[in-house]
Short mmCIF file of C-alpha atoms and ligand atoms in Angstrom, two decimals:
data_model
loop_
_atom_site.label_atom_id
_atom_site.label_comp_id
_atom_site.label_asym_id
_atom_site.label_seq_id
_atom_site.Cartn_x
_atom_site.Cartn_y
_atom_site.Cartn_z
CA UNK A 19 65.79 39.18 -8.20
CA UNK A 20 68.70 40.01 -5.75
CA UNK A 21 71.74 41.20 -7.29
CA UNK A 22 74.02 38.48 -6.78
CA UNK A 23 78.07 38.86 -7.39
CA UNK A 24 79.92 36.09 -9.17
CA UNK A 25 82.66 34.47 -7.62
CA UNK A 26 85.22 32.83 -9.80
CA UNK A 27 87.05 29.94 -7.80
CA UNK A 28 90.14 28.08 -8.53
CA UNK A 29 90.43 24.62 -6.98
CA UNK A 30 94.40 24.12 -7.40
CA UNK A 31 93.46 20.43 -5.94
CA UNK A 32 96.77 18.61 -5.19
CA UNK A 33 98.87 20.60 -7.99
CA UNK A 34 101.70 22.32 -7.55
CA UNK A 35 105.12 23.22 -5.40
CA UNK A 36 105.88 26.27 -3.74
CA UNK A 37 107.35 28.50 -6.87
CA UNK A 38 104.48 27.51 -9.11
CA UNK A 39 101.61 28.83 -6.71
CA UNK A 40 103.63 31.58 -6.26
CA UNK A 41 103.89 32.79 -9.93
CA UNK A 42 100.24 31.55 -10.48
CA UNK A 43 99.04 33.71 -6.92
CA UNK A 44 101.16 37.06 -8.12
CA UNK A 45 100.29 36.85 -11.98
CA UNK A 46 96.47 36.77 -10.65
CA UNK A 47 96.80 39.33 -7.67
CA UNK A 48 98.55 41.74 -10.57
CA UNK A 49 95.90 41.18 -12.93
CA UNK A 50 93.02 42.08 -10.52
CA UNK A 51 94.68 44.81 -9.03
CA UNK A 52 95.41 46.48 -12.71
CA UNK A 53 92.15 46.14 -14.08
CA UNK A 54 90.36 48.47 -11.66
CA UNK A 55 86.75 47.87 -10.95
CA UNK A 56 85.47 43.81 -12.09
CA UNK A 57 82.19 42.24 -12.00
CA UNK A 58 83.46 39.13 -9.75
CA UNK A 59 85.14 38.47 -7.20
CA UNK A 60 88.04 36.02 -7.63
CA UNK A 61 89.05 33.08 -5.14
CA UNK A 62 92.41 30.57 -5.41
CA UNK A 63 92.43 27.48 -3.40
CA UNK A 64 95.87 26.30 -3.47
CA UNK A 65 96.83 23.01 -1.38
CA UNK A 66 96.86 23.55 2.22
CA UNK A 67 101.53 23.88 2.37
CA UNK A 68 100.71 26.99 0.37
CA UNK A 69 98.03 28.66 1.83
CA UNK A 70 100.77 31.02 3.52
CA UNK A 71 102.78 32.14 0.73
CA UNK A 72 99.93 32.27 -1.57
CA UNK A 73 98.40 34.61 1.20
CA UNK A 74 101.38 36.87 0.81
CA UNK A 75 101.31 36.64 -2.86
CA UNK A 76 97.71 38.11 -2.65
CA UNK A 77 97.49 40.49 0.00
CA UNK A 78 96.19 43.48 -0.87
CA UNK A 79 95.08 42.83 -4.36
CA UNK A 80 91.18 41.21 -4.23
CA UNK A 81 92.49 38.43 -4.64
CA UNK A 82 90.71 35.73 -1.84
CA UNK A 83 92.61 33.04 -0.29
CA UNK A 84 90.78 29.73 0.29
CA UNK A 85 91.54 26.02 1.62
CA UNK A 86 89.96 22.97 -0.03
CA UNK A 87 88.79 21.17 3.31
CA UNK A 88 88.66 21.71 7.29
CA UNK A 89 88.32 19.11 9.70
CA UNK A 90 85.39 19.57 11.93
CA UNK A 91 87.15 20.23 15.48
CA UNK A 92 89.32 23.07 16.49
CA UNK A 93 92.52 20.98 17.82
CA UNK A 94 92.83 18.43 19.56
CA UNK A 95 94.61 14.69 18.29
CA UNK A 96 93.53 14.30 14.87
CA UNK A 97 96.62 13.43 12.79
CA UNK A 98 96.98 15.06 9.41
CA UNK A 99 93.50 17.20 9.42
CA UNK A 100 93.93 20.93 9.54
CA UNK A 101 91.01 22.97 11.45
CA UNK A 102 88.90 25.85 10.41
CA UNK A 103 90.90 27.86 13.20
CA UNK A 104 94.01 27.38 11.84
CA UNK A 105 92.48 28.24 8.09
CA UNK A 106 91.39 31.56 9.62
CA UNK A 107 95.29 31.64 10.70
CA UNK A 108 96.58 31.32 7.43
CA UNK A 109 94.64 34.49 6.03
CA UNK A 110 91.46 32.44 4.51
CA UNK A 111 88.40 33.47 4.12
CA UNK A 112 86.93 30.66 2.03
CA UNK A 113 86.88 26.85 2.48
CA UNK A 114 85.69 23.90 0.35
CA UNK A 115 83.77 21.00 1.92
CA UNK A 116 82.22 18.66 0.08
CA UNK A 117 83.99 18.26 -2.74
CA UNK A 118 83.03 14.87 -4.59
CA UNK A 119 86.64 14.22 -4.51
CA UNK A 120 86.90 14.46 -1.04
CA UNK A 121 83.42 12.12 -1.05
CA UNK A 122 85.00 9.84 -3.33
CA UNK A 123 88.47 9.56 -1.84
CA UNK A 124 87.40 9.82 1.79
CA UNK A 125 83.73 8.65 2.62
CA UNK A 126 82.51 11.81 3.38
CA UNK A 127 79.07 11.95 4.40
CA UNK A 128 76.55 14.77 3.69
CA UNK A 129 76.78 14.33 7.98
CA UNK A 130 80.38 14.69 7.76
CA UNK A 131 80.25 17.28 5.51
CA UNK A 132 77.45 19.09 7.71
CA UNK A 133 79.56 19.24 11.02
CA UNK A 134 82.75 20.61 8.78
CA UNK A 135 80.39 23.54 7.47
CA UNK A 136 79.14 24.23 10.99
CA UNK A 137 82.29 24.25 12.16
CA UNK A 138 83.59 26.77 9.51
CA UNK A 139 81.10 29.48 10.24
CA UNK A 140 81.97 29.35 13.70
CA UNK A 141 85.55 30.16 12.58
CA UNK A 142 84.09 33.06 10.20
CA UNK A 143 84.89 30.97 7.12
CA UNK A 144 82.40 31.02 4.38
CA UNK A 145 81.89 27.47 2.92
CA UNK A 146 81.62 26.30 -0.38
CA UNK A 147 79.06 23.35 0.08
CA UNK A 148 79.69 21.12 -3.33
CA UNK A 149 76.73 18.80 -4.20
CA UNK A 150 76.69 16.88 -7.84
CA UNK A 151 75.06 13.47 -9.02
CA UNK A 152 77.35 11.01 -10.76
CA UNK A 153 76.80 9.62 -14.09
CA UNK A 154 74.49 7.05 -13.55
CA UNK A 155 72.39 8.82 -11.46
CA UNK A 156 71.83 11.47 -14.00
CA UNK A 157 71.35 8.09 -16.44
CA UNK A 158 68.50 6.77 -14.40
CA UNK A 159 66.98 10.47 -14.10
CA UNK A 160 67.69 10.38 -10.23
CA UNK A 161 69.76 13.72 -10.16
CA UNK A 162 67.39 16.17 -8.43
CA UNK A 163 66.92 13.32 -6.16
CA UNK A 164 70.34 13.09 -5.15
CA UNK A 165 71.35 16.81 -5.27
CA UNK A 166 68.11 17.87 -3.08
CA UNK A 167 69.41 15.27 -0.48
CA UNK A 168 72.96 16.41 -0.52
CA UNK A 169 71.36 19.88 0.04
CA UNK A 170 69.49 19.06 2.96
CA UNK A 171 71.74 16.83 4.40
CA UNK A 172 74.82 19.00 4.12
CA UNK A 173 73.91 22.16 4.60
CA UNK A 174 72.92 23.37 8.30
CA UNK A 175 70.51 25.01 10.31
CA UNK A 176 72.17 28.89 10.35
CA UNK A 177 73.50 28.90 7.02
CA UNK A 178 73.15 32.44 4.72
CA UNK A 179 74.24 33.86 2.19
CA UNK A 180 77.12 35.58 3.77
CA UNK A 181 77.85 32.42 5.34
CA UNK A 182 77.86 29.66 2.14
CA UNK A 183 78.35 29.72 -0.90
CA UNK A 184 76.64 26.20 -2.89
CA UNK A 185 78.45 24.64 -5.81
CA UNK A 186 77.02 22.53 -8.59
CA UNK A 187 79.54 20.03 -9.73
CA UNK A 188 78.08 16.87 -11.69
CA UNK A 189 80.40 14.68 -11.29
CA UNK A 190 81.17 13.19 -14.59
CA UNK A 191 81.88 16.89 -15.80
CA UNK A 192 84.90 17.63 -13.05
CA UNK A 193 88.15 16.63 -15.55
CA UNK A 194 86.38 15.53 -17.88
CA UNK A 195 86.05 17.37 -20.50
CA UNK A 196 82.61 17.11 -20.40
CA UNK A 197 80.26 20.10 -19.41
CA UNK A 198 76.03 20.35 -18.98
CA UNK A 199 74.54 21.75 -20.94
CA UNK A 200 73.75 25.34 -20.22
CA UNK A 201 69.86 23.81 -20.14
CA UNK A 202 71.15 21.32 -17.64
CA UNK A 203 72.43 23.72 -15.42
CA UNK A 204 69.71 26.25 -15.68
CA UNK A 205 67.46 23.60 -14.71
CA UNK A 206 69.64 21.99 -11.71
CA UNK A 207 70.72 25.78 -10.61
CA UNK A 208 66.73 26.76 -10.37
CA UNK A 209 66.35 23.41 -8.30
CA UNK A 210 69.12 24.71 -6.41
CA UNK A 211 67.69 27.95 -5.19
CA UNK A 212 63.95 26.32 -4.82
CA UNK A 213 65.61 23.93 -2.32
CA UNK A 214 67.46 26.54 -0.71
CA UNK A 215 64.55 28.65 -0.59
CA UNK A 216 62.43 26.06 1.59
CA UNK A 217 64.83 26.49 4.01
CA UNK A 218 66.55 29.61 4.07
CA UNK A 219 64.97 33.11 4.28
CA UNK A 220 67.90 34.71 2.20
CA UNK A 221 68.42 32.21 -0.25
CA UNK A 222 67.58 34.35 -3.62
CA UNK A 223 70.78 36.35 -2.36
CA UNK A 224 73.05 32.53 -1.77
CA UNK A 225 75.40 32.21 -5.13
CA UNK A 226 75.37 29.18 -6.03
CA UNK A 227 78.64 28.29 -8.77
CA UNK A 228 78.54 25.83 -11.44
CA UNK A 229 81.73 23.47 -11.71
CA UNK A 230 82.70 21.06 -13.95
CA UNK A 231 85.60 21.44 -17.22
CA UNK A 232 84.92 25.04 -17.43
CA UNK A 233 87.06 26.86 -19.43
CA UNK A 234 87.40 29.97 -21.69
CA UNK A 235 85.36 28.36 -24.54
CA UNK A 236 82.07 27.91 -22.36
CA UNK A 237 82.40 29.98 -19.67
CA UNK A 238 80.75 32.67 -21.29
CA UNK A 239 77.71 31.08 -22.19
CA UNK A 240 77.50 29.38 -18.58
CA UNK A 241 78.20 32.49 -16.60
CA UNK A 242 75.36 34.18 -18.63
CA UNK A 243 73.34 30.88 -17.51
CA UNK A 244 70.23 31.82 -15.41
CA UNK A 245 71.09 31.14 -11.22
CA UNK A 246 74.67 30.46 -12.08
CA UNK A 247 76.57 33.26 -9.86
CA UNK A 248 79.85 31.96 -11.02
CA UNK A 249 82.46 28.95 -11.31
CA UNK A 250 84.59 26.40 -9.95
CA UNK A 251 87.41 25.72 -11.61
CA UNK A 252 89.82 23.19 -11.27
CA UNK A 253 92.06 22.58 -14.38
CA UNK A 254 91.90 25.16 -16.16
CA UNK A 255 92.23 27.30 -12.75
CA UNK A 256 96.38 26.12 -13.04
CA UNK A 257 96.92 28.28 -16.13
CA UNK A 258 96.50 31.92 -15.54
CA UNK A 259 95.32 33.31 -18.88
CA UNK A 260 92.66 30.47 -18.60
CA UNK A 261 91.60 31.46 -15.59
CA UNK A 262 91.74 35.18 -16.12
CA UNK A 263 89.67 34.66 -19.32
CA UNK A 264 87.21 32.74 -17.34
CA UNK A 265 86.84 35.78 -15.02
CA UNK A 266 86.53 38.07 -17.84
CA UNK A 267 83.80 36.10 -19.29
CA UNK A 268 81.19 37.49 -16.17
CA UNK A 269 79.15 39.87 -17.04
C1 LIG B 16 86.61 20.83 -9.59
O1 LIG B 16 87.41 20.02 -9.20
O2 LIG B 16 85.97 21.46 -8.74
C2 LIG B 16 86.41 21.00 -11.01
C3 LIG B 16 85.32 21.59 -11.42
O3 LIG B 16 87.39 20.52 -11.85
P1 LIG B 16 87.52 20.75 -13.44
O4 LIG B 16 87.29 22.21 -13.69
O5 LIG B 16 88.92 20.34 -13.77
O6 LIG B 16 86.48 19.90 -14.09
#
């Protein structure tokens, strides 16, 4: 099996002012760059008005920068969208697409979705393709279903594993308070990498992240989970020691 790095990502979402991401950004870039050599590699994804001084606040430390969405064009007149170019600008090398949120809130297609990762690669972004079932599908036993479909409709023709990064989020885990069970996740994360496999000659080296209420009580026993190359975090991703014992957790 390929040797596959975890990658512990923070999904700030829509929290936070300028001071707070700030004193979140330096507390993490100080903690990374004082404990030497880690077994992960650490991502924050702060709302796009502080991608720039959460850049600063990282520089230098290990710490990635990330954006939680792209639009799929360059420029041009699209009110209120920020491009993959302009991510690149701002010192990231990660971007989310995909997120159910981002589904949920704004009709995004696994089409939609597609063109935004294409167009991320082209900017040298690597994209963190987020696939999940919701509650009832999982109910009616439809989840592969749904997650093999958001796979192939999502990701595109010329992605690799230096290129993507997949995440598992069921939806009715994200701020919930509910998690799968690390059987759940074994079994969706090894459906994962068969699907990716089908299509993509590197995909035993593709890390593929669980997300959904992680936290420093479980994230132990999920990061030791079988195909699970690291996290998404959201919540618990605002509170440093949280976060940093989430990190800590890998293995
Ligand atoms: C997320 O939004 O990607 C997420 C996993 O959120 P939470 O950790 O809060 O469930």
């Amino acid at each position: 099996m390929a040797a596959r790095r975890k990658l512990i990502a923070g999904n700030w979402k829509m929290n936070g002012l300028k001071a707070d991401g700030l004193a979140l950004a330096s507390d993490l870039a100080g903690r990374v760059k004082g404990a030497g050599a880690v077994p992960f590699d650490m991502l924050v994804c702060p709302p796009f008005p502080l991608l720039f001084p959460v850049g600063d606040a990282v520089k230098g430390s290990g710490v990635a920068l990330g954006a939680q969405d792209c639009h799929a064009k360059q420029k041009g007149a699209h009110t209120g969208d920020v491009s993959p170019v302009m991510l690149k600008d701002a010192g990231c090398a990660y971007v989310i697409l995909g997120h159910s949120e981002r589904r949920a809130d704004h009709g995004e297609s696994d089409a939609v979705v597609n063109a935004k990762t294409v167009a991320a690669h082209k900017e040298g972004l690597i994209a963190i393709v987020c696939v999940g079932e919701t509650e009832a599908q999982r109910d009616a036993g439809t989840q592969t279903d749904v997650v093999g479909s958001q796979l192939a409709g999502s990701l595109p023709e010329g992605t690799t594993a230096e290129n993507t990064v997949v995440a598992y989020e069921p939806v009715w885990a994200i701020g919930t308070g509910k998690t799968a069970t690390p059987d759940d996740v074994a079994a969706m994360h090894a459906f994962i990498r068969g699907e990716l496999a089908k299509r993509f000659p590197d995909a035993d080296k593709m890390r593929v992240l669980y997300g959904g209420s992680v936290k420093p009580s479980n994230a132990a026993e999920l990061m030791a989970t079988e195909n699970v190359d690291g996290a998404l975090v959201g919540g618990a991703s605002l509170v440093a020691d949280d976060f940093w014992a989430i990190a800590t957790s890998c293995r």
